[in-house]
Coordinates of C-alpha atoms in Angstrom, one line a residue:
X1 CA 60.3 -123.9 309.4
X2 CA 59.5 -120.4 308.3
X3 CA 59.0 -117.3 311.0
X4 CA 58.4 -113.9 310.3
X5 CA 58.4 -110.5 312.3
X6 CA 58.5 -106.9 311.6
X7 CA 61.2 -104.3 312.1
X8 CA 62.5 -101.2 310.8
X9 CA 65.5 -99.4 308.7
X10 CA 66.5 -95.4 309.0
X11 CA 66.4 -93.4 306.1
X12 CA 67.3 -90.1 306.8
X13 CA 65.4 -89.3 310.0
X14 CA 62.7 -91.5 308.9
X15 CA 61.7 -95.2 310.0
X16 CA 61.1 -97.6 306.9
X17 CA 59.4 -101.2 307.5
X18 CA 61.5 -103.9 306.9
X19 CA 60.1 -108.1 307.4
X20 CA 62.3 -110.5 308.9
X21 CA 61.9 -113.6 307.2
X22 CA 63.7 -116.4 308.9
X23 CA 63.8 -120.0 307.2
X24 CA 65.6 -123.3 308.8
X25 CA 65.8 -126.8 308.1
X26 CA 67.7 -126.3 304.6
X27 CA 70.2 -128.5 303.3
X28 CA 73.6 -127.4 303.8
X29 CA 76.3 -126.4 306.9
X30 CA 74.5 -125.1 309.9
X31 CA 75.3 -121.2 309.2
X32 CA 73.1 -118.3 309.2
X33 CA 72.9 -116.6 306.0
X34 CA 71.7 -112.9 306.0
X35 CA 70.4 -111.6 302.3
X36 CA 68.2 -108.2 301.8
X37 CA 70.9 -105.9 300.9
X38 CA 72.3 -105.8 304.2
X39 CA 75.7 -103.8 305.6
X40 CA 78.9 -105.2 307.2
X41 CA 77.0 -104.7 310.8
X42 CA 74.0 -105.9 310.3
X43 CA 76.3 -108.9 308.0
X44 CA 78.3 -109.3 311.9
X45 CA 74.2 -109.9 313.3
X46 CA 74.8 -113.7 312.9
X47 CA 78.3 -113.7 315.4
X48 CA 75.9 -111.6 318.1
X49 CA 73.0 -113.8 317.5
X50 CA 74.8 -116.7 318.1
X51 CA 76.6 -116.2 321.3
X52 CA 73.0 -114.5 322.3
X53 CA 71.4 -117.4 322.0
X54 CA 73.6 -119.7 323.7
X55 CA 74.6 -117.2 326.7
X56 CA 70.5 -117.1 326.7
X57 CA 69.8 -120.7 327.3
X58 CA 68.6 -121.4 324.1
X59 CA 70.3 -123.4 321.2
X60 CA 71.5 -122.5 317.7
X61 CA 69.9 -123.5 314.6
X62 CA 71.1 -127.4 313.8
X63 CA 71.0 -126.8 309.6
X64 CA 71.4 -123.9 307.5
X65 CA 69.1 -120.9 308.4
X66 CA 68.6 -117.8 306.0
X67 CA 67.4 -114.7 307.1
X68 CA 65.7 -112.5 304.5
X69 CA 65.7 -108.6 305.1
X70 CA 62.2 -107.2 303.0
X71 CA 62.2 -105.4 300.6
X72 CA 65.0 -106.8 298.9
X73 CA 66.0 -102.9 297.2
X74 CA 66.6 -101.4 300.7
X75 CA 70.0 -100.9 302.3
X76 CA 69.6 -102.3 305.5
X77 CA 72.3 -101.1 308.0
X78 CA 73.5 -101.1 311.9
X79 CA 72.8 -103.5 314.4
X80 CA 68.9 -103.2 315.3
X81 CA 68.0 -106.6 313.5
X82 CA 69.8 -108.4 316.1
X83 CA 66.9 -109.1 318.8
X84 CA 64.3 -109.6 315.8
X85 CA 66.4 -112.2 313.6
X86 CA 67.3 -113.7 317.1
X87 CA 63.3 -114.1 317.8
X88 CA 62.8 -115.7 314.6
X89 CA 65.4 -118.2 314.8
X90 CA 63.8 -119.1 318.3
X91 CA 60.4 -119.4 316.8
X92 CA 61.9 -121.3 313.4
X93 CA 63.7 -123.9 315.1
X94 CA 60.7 -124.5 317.4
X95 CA 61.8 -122.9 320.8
X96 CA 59.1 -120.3 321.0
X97 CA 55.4 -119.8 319.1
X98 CA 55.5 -117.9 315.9
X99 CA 52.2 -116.4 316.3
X100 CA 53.3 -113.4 318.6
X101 CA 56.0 -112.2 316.5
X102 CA 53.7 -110.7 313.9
X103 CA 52.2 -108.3 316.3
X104 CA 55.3 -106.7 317.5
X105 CA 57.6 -104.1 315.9
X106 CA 60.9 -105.0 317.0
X107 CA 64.4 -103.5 317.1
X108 CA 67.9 -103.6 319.3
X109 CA 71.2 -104.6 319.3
X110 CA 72.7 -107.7 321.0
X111 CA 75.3 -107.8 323.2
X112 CA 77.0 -111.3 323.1
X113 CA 75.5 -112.2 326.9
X114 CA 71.7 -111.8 325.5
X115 CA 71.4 -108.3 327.1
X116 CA 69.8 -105.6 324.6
X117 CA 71.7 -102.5 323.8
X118 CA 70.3 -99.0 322.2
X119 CA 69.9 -98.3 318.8
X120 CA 69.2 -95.4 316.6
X121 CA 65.7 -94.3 315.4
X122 CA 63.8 -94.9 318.6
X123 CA 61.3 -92.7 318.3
X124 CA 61.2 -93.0 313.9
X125 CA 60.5 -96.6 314.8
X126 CA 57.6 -96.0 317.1
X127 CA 56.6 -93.4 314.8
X128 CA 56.6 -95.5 312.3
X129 CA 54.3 -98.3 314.5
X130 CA 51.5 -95.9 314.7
X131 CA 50.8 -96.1 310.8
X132 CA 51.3 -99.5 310.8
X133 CA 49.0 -100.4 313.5
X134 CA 50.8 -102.9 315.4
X135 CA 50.0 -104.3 318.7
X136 CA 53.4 -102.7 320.5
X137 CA 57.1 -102.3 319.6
X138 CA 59.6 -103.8 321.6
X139 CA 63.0 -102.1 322.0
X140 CA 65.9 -101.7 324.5
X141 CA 64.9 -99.8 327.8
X142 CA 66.9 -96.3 326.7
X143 CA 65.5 -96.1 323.1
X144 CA 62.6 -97.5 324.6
X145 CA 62.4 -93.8 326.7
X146 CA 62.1 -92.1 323.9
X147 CA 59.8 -93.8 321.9
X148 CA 57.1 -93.7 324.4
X149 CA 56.6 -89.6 323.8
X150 CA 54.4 -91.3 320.9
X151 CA 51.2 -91.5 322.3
X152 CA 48.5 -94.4 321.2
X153 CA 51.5 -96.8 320.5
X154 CA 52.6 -99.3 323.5
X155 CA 55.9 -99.1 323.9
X156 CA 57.8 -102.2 325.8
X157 CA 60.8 -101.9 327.2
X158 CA 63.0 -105.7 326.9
X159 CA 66.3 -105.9 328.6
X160 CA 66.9 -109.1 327.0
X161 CA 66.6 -111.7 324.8
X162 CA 65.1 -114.1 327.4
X163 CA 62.9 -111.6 328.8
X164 CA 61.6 -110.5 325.4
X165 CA 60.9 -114.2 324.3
X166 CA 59.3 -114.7 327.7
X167 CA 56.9 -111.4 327.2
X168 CA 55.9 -112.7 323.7
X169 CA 55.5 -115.9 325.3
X170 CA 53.4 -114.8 327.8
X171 CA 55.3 -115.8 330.5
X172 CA 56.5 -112.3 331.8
X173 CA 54.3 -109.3 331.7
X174 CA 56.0 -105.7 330.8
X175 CA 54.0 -102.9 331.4
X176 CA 54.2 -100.2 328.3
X177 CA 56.0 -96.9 329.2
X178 CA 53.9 -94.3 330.6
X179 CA 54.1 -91.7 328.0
X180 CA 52.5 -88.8 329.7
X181 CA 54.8 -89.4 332.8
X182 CA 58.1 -89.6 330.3
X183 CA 56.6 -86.2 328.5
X184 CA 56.0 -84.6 332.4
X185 CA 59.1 -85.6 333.5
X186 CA 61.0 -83.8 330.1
X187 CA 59.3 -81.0 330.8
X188 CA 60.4 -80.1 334.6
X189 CA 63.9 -80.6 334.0
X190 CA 65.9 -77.3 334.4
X191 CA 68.2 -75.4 331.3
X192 CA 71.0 -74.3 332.8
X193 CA 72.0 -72.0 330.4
X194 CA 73.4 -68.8 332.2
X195 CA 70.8 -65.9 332.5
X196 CA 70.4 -62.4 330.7
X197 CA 70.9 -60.5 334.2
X198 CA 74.8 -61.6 333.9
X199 CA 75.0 -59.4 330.7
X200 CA 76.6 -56.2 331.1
X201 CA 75.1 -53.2 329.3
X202 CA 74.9 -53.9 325.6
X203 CA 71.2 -52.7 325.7
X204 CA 71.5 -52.7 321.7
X205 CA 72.5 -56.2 321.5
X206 CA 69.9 -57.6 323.8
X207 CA 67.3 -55.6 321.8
X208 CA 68.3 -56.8 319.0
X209 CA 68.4 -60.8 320.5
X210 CA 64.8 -60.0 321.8
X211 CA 63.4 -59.3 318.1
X212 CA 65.4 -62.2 316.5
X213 CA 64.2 -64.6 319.2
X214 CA 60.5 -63.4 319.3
X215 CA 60.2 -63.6 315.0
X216 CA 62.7 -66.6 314.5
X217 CA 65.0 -64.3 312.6
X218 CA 68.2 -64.9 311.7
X219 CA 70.9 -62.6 313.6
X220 CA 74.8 -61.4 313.2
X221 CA 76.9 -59.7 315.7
X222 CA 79.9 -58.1 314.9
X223 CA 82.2 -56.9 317.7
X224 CA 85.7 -56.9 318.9
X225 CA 86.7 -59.6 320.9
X226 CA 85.6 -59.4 324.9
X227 CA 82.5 -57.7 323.9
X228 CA 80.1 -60.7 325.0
X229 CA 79.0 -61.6 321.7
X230 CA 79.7 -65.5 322.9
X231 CA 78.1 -64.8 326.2
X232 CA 75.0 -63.4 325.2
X233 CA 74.5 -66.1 322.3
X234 CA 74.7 -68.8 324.7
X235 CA 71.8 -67.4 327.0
X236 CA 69.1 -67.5 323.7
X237 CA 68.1 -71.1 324.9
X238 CA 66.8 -69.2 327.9
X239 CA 64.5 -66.9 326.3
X240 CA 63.1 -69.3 323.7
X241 CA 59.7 -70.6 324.4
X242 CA 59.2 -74.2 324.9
X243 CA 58.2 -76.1 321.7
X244 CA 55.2 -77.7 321.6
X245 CA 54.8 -81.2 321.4
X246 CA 55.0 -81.6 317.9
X247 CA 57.7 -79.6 317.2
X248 CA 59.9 -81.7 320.1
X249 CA 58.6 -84.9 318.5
X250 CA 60.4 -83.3 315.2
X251 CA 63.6 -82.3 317.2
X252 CA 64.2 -85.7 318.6
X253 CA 63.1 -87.5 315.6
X254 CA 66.3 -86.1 314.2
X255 CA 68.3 -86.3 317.0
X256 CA 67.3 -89.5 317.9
X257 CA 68.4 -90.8 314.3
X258 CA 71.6 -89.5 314.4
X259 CA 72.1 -91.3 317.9
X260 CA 72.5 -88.5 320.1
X261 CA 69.5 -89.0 322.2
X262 CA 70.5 -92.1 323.5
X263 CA 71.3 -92.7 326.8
X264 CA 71.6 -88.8 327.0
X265 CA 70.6 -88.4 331.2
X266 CA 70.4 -84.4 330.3
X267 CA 67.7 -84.5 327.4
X268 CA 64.8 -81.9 328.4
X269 CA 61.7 -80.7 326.0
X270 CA 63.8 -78.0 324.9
X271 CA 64.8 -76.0 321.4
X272 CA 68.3 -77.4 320.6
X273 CA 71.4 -74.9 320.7
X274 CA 73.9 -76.1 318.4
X275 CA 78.0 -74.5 318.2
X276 CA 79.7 -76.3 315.3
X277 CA 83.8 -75.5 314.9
X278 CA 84.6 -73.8 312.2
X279 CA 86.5 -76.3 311.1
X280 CA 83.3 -78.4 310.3
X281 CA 83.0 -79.5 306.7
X282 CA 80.1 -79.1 303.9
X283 CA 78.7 -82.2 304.7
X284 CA 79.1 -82.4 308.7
X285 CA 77.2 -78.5 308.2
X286 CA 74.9 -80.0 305.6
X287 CA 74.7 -83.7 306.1
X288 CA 75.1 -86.2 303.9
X289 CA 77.5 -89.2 304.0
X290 CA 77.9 -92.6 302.3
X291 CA 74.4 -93.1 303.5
X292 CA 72.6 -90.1 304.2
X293 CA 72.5 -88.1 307.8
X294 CA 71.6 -85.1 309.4
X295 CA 73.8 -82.6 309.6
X296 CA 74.7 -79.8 311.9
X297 CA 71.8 -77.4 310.5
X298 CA 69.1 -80.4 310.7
X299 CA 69.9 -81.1 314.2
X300 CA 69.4 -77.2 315.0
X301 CA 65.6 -77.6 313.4
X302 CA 63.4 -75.6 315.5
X303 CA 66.2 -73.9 317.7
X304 CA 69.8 -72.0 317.4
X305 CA 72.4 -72.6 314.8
X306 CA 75.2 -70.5 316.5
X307 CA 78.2 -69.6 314.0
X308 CA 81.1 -68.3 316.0
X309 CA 83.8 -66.5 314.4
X310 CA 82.0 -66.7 311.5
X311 CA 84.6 -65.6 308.5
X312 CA 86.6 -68.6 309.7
X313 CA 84.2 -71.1 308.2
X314 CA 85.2 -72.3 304.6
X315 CA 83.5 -69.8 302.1
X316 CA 82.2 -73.3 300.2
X317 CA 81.2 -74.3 303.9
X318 CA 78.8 -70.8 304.3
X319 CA 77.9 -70.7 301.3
X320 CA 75.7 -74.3 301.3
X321 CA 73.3 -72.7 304.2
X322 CA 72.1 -69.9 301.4
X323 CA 69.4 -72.4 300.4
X324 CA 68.5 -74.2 303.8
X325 CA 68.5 -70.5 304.8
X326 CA 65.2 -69.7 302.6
X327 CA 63.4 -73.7 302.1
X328 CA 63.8 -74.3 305.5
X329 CA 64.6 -77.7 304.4
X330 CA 67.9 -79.4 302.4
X331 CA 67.6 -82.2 300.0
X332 CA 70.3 -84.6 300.2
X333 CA 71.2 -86.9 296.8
X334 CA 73.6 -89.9 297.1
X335 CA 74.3 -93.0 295.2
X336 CA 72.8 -95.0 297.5
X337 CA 69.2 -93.1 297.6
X338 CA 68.4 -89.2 298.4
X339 CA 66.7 -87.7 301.3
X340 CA 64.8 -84.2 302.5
X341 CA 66.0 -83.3 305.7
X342 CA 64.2 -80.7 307.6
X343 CA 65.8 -77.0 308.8
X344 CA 63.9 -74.7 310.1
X345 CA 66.5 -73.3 312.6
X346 CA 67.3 -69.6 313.6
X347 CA 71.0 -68.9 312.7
X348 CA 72.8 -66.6 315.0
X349 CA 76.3 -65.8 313.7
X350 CA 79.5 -64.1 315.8
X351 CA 82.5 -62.1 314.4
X352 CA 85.4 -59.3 314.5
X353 CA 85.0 -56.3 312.6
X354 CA 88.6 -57.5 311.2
X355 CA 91.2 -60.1 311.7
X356 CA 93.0 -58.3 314.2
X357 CA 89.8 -58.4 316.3
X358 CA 89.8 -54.8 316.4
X359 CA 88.4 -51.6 314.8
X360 CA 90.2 -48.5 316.1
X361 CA 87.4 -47.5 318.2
X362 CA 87.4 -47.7 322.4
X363 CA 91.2 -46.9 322.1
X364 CA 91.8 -50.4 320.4
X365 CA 94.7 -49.9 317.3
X366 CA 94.4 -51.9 314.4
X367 CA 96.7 -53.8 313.3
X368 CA 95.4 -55.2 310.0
X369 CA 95.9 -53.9 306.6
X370 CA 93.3 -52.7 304.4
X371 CA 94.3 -55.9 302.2
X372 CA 94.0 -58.1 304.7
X373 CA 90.6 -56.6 305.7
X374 CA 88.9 -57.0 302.6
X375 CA 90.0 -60.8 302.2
X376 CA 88.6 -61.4 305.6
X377 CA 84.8 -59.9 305.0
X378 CA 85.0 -61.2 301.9
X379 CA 84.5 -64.6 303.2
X380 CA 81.1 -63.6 303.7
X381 CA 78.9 -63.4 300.9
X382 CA 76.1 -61.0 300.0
X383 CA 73.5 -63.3 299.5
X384 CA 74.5 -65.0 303.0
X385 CA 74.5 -61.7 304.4
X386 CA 70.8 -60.7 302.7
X387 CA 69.5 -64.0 304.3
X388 CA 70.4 -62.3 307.6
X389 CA 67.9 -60.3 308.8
X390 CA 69.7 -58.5 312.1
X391 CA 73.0 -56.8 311.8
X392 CA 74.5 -55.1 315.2
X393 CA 77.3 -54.0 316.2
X394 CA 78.2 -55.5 319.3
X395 CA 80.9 -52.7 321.2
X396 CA 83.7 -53.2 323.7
X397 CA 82.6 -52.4 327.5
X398 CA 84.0 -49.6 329.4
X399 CA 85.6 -50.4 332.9
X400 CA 82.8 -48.5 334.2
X401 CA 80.3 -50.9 332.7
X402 CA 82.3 -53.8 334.1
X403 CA 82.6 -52.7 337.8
X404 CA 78.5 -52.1 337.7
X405 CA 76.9 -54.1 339.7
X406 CA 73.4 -53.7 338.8
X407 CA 72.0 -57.0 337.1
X408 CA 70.3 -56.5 333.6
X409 CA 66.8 -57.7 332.5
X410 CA 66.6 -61.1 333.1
X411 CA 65.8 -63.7 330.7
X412 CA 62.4 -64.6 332.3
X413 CA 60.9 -61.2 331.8
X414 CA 62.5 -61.3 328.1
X415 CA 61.3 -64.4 328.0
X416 CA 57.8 -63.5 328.9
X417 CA 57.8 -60.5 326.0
X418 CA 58.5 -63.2 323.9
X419 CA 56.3 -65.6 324.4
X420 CA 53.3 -62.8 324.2
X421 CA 54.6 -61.9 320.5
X422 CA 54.7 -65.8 319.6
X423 CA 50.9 -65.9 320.8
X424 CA 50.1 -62.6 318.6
X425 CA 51.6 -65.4 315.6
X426 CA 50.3 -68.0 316.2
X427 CA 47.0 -66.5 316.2
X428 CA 48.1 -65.1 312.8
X429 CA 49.5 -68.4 311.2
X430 CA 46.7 -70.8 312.6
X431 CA 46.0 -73.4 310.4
X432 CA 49.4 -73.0 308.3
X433 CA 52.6 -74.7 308.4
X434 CA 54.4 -70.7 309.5
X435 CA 55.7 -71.0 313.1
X436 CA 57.0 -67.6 312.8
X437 CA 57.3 -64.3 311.4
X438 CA 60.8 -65.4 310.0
X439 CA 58.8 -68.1 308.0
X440 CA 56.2 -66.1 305.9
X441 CA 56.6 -65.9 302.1
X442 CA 55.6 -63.1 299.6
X443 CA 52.1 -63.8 300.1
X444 CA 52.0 -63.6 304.1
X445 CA 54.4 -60.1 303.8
X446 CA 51.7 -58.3 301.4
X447 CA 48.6 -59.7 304.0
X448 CA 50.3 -59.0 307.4
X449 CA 52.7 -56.2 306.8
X450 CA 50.6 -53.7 305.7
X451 CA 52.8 -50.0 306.0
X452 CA 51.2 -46.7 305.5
X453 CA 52.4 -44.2 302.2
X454 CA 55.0 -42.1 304.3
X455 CA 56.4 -45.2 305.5
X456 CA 57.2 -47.1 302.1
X457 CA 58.5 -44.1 300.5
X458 CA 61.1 -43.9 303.7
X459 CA 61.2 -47.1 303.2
X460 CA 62.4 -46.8 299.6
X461 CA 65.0 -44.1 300.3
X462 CA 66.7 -46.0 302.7
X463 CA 66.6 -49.4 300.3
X464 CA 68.0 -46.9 297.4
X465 CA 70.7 -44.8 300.3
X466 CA 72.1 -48.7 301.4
X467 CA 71.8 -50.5 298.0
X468 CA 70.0 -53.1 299.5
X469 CA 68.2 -55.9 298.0
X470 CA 64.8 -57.0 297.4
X471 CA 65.4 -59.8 300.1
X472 CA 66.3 -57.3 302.3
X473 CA 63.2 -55.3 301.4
X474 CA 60.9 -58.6 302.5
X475 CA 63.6 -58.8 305.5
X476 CA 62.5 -55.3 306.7
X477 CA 59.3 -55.8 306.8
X478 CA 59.0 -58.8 308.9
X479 CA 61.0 -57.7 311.1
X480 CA 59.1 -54.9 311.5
X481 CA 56.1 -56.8 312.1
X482 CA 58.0 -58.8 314.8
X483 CA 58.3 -55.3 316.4
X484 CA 55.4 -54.4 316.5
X485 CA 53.7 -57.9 317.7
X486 CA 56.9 -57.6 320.9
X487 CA 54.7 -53.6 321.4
X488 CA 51.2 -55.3 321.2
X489 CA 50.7 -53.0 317.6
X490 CA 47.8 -54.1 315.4
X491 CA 49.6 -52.5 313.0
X492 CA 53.5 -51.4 311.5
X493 CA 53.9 -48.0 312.7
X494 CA 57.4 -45.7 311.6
X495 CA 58.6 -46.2 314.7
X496 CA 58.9 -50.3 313.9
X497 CA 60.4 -49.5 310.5
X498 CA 62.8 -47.1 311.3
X499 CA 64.7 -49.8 314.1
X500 CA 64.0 -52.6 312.0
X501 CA 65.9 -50.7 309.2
X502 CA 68.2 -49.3 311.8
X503 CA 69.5 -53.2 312.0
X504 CA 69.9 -53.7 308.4
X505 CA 72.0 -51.1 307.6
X506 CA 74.9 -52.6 309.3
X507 CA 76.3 -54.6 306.9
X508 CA 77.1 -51.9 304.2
X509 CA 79.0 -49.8 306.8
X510 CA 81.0 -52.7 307.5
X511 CA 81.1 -54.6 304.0
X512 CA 81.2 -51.4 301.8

């Protein structure tokens, strides 16, 4: 007898459909034969099924079953066929109606008692339910949370095999995840991050973190060590607005595909902040792999890639961000298929004027050698460092500054600041796919960051006084206009492109 259901394979961070077809009566010893390019784990589905089905109440198949994985061309891997291949041999051999199965999308792992287990993709799958127009999509309780933040799809949570075949049955009802609550609930969770009142002085550097948070610009602070530079990147998350639904539906699309959203008790509607080592390699940075995965810079779309020490990194390691850096996406090739992963991330970056840690300055001595200086910076590229669009110099604090006990801004009234200069653009970039000022191209810069005579030819003399580039000409001027949305300004005034300048002109005091 011949059964057939739906379920789904990951492809990057995207869900692909994929029919079970499950034949049995053939001729032959009674084995379970799994074709459709499958992978050692999903190959391992016909151990798990089996014990599933017996610890379930239900009996094997009595003559040779195969189980076809559609289409036939794509690599099917992990263990989310197990409930759906377990469902059609039930309905195959006769123990439950067929009917049902064609009106599900169904995925999740099977532990050898019958239970369900999470899998990867939760939300993809749903995701992918909602073009396909299905009735519901059945899945394991905790990917099952995650998948109901797609609205217009029921989403069923099944803690077992028994109960789903009971549900599809009709003998059980399950009542579909209430989305709104999940998305609610998400939402009131607290970030505890630290706040911007534990920061001592460093008025520079907060400025500085105010305009890279408020345009989505990408930021580098060079200091000695002690200076806060860790500190104060850790407290960004609590000054970045919330993302909007969409954008979180992207976030945990990724997240959830590489598996990290599962059964995580901490997961709020929140930007991500990601810390790599610096030991990370080109392809945990990247992504990549035998099959295809997001990386460290795809699982930091729409929030903080935070680079600490950041001449330690592999020079071939930095040096992949450059074009991530201006597509905002990376485009990964393999053997077994190629994949555009999304990157829209903010990249804040940490590091010591020199190996030693130390400058001269604040009664510090330096101990490096001009030798060993110059192999140290020149770890860091000038086209990486043109992509960055804040330099500042982080300094040591005084003991003076220490022993004060008056609390600094704190992040809710940055925070606030913020927010009012992401209104300003998204007024601006309605109707486009800009979130930011960071995001606007050569055509947004000429419309939107408009600068009067005076101020281009000041503009010009500091370009030709810092031999920058051209990118760092485009970099000014957004900037800029980030300044000047954070002061309410219509318009650029010399004021905006003299500190926006101000920032830039780090790097060639330091890298000269």
């Amino acid at each position: 007898m011949l059964a057939k259901t739906h379920s789904a394979s990951l492809l990057g961070v995207e869900a692909l459909p994929v029919q079970v077809e499950v034949n049995t009566g053939l001729e032959g010893d009674p084995r379970v034969c799994i074709v459709g390019l499958p992978d050692a784990s999903v190959r391992e589905s016909q151990d798990r099924v089996h014990s599933a089905l017996i610890n379930s109440g239900h009996s094997t198949p009595h003559t040779r079953a195969t189980v076809n994985l559609a289409p036939g061309d794509l690599r099917k891997e992990g263990p989310s066929f197990d409930l759906p291949i377990a469902l059609g041999l039930l309905a195959a051999t006769g123990q439950m109606r067929a009917e049902p199965l064609a009106d599900y999308l169904i995925a999740g792992e099977l532990a050898l008692s019958g239970e369900t287990r999470p899998v990867k993709g939760g939300l993809p799958i749903a995701l992918l339910a909602r073009t396909l127009s299905v009735r519901g999509v059945l899945l394991p309780p905790k990917s099952a949370v995650e998948a109901a933040l797609v609205d217009s799809v029921p989403i069923y949570p099944v803690s077992s095999l028994a109960e789903a075949r009971s549900f599809l049955e009709g003998d059980t009802s399950i009542l579909p995840i209430d989305s709104a609550a999940t998305l609610d609930s998400l939402r009131k969770k607290e970030l505890h991050s630290g706040d911007f009142s534990d920061i001592k002085g460093q008025h520079t550097t907060r400025r500085a973190v105010e305009i890279a948070v408020a345009g989505g610009h990408n930021l580098l602070m060079i200091g000695p060590p002690g200076s806060g530079k860790s500190m104060i990147a850790k407290r960004i998350p609590t000054i970045m607005p919330d993302p909007t639904l969409d954008e979180y539906l992207e976030i945990l699309s990724i997240h959830s595909a590489a598996g990290i959203s599962l059964g995580n008790d901490s997961l709020r509607m929140a930007r991500p902040f990601r810390a790599p080592h610096h030991t990370i390699s080109d392809i945990g940075l990247l992504g990549g792999g035998a099959i295809p995965g997001p990386g460290e810079i795809s699982l930091a779309h729409h929030g903080v890639l935070f680079l600490d020490e950041l001449p330690e990194f592999k020079r071939s390691t930095l040096e992949v961000l450059r074009q991530p850096l201006e597509d905002r996406q990376v485009t990964i090739s393999r053997s077994r298929g190629k994949i555009t992963l999304p990157c829209s991330f903010m990249l804040v970056a940490a590091m010591n004027p020199t190996p030693c840690g130390y400058d001269g300055k604040s009664g510090n001595s330096m101990r490096s050698t001009p030798a060993q200086i110059q192999r140290y910076r020149s770890r860091i590229s000038g086209p990486l460092l043109d992509r960055i669009d804040l330099h500042v110099d982080v300094p040591a604090l005084g003991v003076s500054e220490l022993r004060n006990q008056t609390e600094g801004e704190s992040s809710a009234t940055m925070r606030q600041r913020i927010e009012n200069a992401r209104g300003i653009q998204n007024v601006r970039f309605k109707g486009t796919s800009i979130h930011s000022n960071a995001g606007m191209q050569t055509r947004d810069i000429r419309k939107h960051c408009r600068i009067q005579e005076r101020d281009g030819i000041m503009l010009e003399q500091s370009m030709e006084q810092l031999h920058l580039s051209a990118r760092a000409y485009d970099r000014i001027l957004k900037v800029a206009r980030t300044i000047a949305d954070l002061e309410q300004s219509p318009d650029i005034l010399s004021d905006h492109l003299f500190e926006a300048i101000q920032f830039r002109s780090l790097d060639r005091q330091i890298f000269a």
